[in-house]
N, CA, C and O atoms as a GROMACS GRO file, in nm:
protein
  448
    1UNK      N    1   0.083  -0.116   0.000
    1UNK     CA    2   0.000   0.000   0.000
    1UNK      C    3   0.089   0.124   0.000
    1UNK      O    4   0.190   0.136   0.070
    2UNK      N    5   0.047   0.207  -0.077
    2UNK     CA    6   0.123   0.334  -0.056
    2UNK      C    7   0.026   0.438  -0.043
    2UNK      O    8  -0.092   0.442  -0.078
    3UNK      N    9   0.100   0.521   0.012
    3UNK     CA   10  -0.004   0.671   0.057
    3UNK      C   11   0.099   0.762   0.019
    3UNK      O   12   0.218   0.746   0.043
    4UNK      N   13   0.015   0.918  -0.079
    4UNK     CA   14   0.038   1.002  -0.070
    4UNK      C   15  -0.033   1.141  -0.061
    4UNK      O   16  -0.144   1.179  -0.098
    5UNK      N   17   0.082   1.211   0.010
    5UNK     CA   18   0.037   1.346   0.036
    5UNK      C   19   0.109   1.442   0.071
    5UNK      O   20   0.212   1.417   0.134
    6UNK      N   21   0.071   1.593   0.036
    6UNK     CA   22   0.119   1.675  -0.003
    6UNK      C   23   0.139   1.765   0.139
    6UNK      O   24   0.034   1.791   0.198
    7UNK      N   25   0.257   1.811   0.195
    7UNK     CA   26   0.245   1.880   0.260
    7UNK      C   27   0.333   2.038   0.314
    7UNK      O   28   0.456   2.035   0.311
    8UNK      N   29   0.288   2.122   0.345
    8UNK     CA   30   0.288   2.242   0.344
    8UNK      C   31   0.369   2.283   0.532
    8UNK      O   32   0.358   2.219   0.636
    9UNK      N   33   0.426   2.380   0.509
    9UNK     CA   34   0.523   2.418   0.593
    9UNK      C   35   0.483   2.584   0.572
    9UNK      O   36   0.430   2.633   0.473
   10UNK      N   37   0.530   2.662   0.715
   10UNK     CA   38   0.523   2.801   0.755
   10UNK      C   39   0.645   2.902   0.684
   10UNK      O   40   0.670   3.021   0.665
   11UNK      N   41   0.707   2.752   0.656
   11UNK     CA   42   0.847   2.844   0.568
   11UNK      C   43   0.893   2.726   0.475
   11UNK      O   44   0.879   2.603   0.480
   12UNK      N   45   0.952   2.814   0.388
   12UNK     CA   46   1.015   2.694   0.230
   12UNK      C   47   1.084   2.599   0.309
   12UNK      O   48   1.094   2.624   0.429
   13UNK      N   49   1.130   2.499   0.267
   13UNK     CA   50   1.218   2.373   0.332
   13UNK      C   51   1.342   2.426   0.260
   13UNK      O   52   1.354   2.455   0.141
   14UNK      N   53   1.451   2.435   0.378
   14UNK     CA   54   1.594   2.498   0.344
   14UNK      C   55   1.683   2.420   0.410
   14UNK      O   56   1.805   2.435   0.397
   15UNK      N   57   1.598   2.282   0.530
   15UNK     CA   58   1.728   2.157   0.567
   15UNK      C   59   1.643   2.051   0.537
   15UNK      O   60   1.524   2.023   0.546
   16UNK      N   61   1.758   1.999   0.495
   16UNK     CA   62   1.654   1.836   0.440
   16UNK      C   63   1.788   1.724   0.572
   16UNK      O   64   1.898   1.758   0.616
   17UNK      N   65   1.716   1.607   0.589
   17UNK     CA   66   1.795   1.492   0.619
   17UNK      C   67   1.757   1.398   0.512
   17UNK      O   68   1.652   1.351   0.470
   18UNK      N   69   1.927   1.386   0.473
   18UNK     CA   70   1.949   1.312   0.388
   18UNK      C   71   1.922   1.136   0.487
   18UNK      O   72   1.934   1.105   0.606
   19UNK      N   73   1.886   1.066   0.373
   19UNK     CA   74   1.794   0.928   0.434
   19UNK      C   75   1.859   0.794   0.352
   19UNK      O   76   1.979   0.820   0.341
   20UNK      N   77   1.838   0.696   0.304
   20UNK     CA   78   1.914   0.569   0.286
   20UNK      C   79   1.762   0.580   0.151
   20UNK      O   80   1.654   0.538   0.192
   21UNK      N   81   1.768   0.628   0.027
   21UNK     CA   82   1.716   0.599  -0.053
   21UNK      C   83   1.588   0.786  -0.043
   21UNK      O   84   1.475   0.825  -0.074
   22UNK      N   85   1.682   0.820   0.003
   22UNK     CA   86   1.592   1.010  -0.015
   22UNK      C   87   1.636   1.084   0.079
   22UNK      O   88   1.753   1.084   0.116
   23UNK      N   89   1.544   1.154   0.126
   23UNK     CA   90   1.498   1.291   0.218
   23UNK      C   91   1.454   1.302   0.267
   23UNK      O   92   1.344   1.264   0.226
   24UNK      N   93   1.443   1.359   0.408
   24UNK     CA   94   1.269   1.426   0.494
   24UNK      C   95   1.325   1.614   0.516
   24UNK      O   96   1.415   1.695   0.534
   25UNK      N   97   1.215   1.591   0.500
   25UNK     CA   98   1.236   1.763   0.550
   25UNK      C   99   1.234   1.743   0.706
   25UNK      O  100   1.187   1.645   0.765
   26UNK      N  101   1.306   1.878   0.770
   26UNK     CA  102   1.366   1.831   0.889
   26UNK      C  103   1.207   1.829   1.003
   26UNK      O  104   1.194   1.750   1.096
   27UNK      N  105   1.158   1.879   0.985
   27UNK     CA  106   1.048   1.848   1.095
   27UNK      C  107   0.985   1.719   1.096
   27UNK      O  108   0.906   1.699   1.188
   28UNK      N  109   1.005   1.618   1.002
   28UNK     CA  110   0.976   1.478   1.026
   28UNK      C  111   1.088   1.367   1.058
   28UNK      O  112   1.090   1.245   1.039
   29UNK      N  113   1.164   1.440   1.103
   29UNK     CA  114   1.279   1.393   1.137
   29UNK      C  115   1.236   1.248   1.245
   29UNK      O  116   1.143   1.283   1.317
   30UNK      N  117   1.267   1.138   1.266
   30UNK     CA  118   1.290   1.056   1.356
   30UNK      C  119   1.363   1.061   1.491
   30UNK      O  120   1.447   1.147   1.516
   31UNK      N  121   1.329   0.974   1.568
   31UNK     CA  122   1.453   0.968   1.656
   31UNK      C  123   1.595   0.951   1.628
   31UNK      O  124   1.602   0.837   1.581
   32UNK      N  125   1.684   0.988   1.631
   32UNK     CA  126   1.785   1.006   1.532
   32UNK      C  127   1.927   1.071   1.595
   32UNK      O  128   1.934   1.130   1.702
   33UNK      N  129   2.033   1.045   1.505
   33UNK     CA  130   2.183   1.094   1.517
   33UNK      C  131   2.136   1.192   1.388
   33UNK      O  132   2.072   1.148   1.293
   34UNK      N  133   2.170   1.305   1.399
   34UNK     CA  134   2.243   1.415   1.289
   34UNK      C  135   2.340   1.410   1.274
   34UNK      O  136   2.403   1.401   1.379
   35UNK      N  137   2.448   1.414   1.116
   35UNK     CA  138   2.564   1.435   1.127
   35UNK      C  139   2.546   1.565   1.030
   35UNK      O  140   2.506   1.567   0.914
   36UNK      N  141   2.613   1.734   1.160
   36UNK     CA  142   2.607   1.845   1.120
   36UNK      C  143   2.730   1.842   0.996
   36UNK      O  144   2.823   1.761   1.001
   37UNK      N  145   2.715   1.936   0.893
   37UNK     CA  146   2.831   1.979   0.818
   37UNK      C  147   2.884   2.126   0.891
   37UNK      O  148   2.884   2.166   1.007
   38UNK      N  149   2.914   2.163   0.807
   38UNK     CA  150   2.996   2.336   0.854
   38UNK      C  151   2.892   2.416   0.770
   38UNK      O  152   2.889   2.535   0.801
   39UNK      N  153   2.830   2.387   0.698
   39UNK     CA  154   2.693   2.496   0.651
   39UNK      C  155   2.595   2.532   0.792
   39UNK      O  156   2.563   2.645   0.828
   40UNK      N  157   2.567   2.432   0.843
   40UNK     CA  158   2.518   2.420   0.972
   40UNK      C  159   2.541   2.510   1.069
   40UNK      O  160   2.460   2.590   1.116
   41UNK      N  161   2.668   2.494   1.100
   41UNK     CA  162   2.792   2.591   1.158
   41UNK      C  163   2.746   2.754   1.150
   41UNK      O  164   2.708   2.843   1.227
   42UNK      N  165   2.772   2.739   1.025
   42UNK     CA  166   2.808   2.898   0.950
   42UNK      C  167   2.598   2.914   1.002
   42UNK      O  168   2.583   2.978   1.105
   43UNK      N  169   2.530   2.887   0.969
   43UNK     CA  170   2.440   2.924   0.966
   43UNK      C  171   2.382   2.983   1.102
   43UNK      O  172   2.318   3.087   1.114
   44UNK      N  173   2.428   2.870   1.229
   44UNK     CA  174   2.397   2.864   1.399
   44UNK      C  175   2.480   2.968   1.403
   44UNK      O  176   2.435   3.032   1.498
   45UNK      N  177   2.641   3.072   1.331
   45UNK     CA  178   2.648   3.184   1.354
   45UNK      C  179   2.566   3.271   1.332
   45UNK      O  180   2.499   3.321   1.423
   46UNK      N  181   2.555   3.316   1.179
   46UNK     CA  182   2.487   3.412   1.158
   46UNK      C  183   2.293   3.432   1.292
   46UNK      O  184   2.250   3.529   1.354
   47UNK      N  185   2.257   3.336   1.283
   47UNK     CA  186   2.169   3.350   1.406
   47UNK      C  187   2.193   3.434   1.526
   47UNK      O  188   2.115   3.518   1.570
   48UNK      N  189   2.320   3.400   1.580
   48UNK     CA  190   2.406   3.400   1.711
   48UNK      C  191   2.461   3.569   1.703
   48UNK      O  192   2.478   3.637   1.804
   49UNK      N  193   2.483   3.618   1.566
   49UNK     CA  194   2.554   3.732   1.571
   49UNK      C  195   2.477   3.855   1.497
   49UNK      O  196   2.523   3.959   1.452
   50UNK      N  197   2.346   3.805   1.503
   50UNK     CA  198   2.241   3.925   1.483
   50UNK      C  199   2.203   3.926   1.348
   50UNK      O  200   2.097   3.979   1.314
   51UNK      N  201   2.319   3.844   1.225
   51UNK     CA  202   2.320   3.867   1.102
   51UNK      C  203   2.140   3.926   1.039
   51UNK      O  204   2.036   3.871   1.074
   52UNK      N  205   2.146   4.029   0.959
   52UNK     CA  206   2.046   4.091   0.900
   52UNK      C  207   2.030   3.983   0.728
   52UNK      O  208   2.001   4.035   0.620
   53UNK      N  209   2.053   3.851   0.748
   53UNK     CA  210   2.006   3.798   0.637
   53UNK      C  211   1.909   3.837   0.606
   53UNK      O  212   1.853   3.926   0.670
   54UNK      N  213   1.846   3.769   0.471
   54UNK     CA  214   1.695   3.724   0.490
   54UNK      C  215   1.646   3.601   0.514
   54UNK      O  216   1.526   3.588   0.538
   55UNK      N  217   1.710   3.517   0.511
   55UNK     CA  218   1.696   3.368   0.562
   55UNK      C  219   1.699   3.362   0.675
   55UNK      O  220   1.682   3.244   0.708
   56UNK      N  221   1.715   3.440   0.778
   56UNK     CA  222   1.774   3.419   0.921
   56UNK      C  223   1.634   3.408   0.986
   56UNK      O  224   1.651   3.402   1.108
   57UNK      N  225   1.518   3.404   0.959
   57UNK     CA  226   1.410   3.397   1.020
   57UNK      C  227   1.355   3.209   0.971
   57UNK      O  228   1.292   3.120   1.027
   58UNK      N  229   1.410   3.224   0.868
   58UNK     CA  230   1.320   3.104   0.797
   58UNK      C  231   1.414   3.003   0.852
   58UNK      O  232   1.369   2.895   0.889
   59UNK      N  233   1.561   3.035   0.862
   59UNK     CA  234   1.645   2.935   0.902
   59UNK      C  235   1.643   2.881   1.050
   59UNK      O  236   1.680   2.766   1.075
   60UNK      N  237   1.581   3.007   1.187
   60UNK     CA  238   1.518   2.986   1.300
   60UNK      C  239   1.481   2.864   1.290
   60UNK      O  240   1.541   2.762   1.326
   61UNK      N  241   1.318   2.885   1.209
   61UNK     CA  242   1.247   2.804   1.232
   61UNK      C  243   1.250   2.682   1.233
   61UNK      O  244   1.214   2.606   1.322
   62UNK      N  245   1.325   2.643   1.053
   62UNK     CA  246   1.394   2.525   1.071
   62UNK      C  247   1.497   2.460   1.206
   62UNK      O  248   1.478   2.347   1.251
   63UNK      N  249   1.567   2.521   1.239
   63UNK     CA  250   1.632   2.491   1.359
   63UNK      C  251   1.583   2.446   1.468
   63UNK      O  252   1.637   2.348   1.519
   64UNK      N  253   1.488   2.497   1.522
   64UNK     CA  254   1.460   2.460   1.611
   64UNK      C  255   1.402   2.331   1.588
   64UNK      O  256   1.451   2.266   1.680
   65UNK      N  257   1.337   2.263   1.530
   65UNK     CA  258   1.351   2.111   1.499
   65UNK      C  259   1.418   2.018   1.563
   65UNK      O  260   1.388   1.905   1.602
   66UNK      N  261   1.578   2.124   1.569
   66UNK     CA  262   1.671   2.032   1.640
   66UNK      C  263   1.686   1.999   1.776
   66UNK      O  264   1.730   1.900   1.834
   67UNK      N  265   1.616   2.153   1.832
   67UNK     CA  266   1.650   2.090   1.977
   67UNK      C  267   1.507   2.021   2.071
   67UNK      O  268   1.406   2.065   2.126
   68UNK      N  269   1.567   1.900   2.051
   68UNK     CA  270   1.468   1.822   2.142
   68UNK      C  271   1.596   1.718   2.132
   68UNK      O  272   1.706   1.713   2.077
   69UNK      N  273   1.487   1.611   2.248
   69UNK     CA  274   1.569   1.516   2.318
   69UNK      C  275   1.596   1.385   2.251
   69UNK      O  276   1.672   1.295   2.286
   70UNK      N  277   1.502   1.396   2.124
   70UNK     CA  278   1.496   1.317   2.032
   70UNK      C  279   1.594   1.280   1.945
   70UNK      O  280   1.608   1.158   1.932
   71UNK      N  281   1.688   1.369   1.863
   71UNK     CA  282   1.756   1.410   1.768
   71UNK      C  283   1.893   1.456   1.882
   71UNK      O  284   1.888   1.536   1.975
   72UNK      N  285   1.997   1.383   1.840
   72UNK     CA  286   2.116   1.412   1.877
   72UNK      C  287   2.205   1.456   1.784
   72UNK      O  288   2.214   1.374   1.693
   73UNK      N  289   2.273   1.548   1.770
   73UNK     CA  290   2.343   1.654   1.707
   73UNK      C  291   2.482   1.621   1.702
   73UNK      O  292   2.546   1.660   1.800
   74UNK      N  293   2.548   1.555   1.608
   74UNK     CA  294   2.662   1.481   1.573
   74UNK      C  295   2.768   1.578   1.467
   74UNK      O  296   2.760   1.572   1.344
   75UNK      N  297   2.875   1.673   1.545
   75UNK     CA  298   2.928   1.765   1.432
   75UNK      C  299   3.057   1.658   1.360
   75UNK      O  300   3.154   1.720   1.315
   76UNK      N  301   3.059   1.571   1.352
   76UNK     CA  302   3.171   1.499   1.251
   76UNK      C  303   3.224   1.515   1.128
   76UNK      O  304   3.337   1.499   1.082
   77UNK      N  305   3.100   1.559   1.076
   77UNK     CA  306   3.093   1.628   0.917
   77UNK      C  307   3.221   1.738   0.961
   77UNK      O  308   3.331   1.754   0.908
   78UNK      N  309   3.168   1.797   1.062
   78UNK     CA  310   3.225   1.941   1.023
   78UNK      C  311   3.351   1.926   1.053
   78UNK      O  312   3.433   2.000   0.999
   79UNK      N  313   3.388   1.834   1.137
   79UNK     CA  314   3.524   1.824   1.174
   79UNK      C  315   3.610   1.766   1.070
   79UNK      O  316   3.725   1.809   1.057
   80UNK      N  317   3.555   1.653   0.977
   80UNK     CA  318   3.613   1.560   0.829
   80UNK      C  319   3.658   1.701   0.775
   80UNK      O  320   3.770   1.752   0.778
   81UNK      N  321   3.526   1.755   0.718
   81UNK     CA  322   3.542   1.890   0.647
   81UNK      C  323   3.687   1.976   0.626
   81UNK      O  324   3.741   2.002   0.519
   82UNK      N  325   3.735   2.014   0.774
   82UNK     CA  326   3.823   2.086   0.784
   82UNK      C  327   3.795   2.186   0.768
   82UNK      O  328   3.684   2.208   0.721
   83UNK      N  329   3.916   2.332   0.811
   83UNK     CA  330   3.909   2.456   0.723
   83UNK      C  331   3.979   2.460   0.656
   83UNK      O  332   4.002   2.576   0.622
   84UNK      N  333   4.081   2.333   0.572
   84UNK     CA  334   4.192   2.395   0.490
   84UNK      C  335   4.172   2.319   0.380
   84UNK      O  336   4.265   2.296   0.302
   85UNK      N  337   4.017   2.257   0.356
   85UNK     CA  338   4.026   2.214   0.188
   85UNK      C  339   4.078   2.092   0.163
   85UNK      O  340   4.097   2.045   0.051
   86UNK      N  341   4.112   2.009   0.324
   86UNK     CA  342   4.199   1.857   0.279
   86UNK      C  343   4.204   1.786   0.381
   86UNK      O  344   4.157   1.830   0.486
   87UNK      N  345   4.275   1.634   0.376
   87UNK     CA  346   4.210   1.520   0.506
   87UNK      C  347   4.278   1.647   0.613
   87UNK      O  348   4.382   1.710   0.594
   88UNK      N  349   4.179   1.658   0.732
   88UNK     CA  350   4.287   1.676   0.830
   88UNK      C  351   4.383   1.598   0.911
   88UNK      O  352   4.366   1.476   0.916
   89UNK      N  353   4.473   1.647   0.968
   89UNK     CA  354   4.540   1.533   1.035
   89UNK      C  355   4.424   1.513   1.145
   89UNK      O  356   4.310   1.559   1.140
   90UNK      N  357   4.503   1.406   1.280
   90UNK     CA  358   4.355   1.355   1.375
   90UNK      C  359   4.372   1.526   1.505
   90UNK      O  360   4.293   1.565   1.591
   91UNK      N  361   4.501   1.581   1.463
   91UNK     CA  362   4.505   1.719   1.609
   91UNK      C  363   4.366   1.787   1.550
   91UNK      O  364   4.265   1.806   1.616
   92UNK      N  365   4.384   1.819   1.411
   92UNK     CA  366   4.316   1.939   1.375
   92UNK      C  367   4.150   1.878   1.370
   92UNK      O  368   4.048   1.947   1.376
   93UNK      N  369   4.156   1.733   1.357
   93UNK     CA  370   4.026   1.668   1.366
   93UNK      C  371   3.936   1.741   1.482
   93UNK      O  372   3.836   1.812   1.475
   94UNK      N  373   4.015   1.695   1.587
   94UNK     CA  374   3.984   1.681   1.706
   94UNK      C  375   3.957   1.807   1.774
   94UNK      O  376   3.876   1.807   1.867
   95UNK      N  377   4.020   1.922   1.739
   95UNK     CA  378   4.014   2.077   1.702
   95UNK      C  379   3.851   2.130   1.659
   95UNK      O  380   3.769   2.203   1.716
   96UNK      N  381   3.850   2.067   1.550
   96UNK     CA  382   3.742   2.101   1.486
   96UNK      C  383   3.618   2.058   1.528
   96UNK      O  384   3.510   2.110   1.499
   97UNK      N  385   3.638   1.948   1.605
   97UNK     CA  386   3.482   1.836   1.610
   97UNK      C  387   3.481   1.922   1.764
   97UNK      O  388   3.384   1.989   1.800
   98UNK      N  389   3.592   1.909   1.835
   98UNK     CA  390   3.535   2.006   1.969
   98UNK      C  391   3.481   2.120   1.975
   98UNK      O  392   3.389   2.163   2.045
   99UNK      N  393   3.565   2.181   1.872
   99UNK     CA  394   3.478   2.398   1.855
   99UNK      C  395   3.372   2.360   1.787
   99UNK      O  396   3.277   2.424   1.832
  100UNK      N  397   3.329   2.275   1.685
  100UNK     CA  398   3.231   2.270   1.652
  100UNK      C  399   3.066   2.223   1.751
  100UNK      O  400   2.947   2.256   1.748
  101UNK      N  401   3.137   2.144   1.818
  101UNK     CA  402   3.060   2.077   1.994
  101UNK      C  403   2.987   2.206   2.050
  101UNK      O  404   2.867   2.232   2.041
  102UNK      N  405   3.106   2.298   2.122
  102UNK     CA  406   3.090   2.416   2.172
  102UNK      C  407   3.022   2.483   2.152
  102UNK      O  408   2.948   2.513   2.246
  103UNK      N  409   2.999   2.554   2.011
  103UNK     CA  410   2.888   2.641   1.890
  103UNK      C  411   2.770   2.557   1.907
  103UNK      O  412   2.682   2.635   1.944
  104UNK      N  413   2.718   2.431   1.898
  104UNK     CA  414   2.608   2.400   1.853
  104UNK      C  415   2.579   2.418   2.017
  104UNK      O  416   2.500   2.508   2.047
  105UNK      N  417   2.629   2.351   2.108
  105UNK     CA  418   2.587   2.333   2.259
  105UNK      C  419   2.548   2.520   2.331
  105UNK      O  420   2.478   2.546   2.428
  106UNK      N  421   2.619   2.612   2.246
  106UNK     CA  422   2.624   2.748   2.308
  106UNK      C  423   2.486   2.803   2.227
  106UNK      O  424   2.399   2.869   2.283
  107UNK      N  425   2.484   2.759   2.069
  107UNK     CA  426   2.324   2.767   1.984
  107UNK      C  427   2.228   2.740   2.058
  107UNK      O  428   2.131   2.813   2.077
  108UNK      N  429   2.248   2.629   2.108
  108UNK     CA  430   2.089   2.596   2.163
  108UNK      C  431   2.046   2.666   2.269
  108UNK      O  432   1.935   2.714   2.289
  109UNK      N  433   2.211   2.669   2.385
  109UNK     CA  434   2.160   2.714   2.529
  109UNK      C  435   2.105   2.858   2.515
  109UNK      O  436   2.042   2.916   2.604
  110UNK      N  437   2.130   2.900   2.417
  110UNK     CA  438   2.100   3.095   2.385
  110UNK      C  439   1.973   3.082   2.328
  110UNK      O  440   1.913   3.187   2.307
  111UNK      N  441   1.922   2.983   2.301
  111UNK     CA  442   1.722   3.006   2.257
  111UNK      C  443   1.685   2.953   2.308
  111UNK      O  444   1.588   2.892   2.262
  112UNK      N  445   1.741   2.918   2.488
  112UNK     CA  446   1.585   2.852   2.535
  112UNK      C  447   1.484   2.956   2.611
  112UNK      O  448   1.372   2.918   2.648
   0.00000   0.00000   0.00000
């Protein structure tokens, strides 16, 4: 049996979780591990530092999705990533996956 249907959101869909054969848009998210990238990152700044985007409202909303007790927030991506464009070694890994820890853990505690 399959079911479909169409559904509608307060703002465009601008995070998807990527899935094992697709997508959900993030408010149907499961109980779940996230693995954040550094878009993520960059984005939980601009929030954090007043940025006058225009996405910065729509990107809120999406966000908050994340914080519940449900969804655990995994920055690994961002740490693989690097800032220099290549493997990191495991110092700068370890560098990265911690400041990246910090930012998301300091994101959340600042909107409750």
């Amino acid at each position: 049996m399959q079911i479909k249907l169409t559904l509608t959101f307060d703002q465009s869909i601008s995070f998807f979780v990527l899935v094992m054969g697709g997508w959900y848009p993030l408010t149907l998210v499961p109980n779940c591990v996230l693995a954040l990238d550094r878009n993520v990152l960059k984005i939980l700044h601009h929030l954090e530092d007043g940025s006058r985007r225009q996405d910065v409202e729509k990107n809120r909303w999406w966000l908050k999705f994340l914080d519940t007790e449900s969804v655990t927030l995994n920055p690994v991506l961002c740490a693989l990533e690097g800032e220099n464009r290549s493997v990191p070694t495991k110092e700068e890994f370890t560098v990265q996956f911690n400041e990246a820890t910090i930012r998301i853990k300091n994101s959340y505690r600042e909107q409750e």
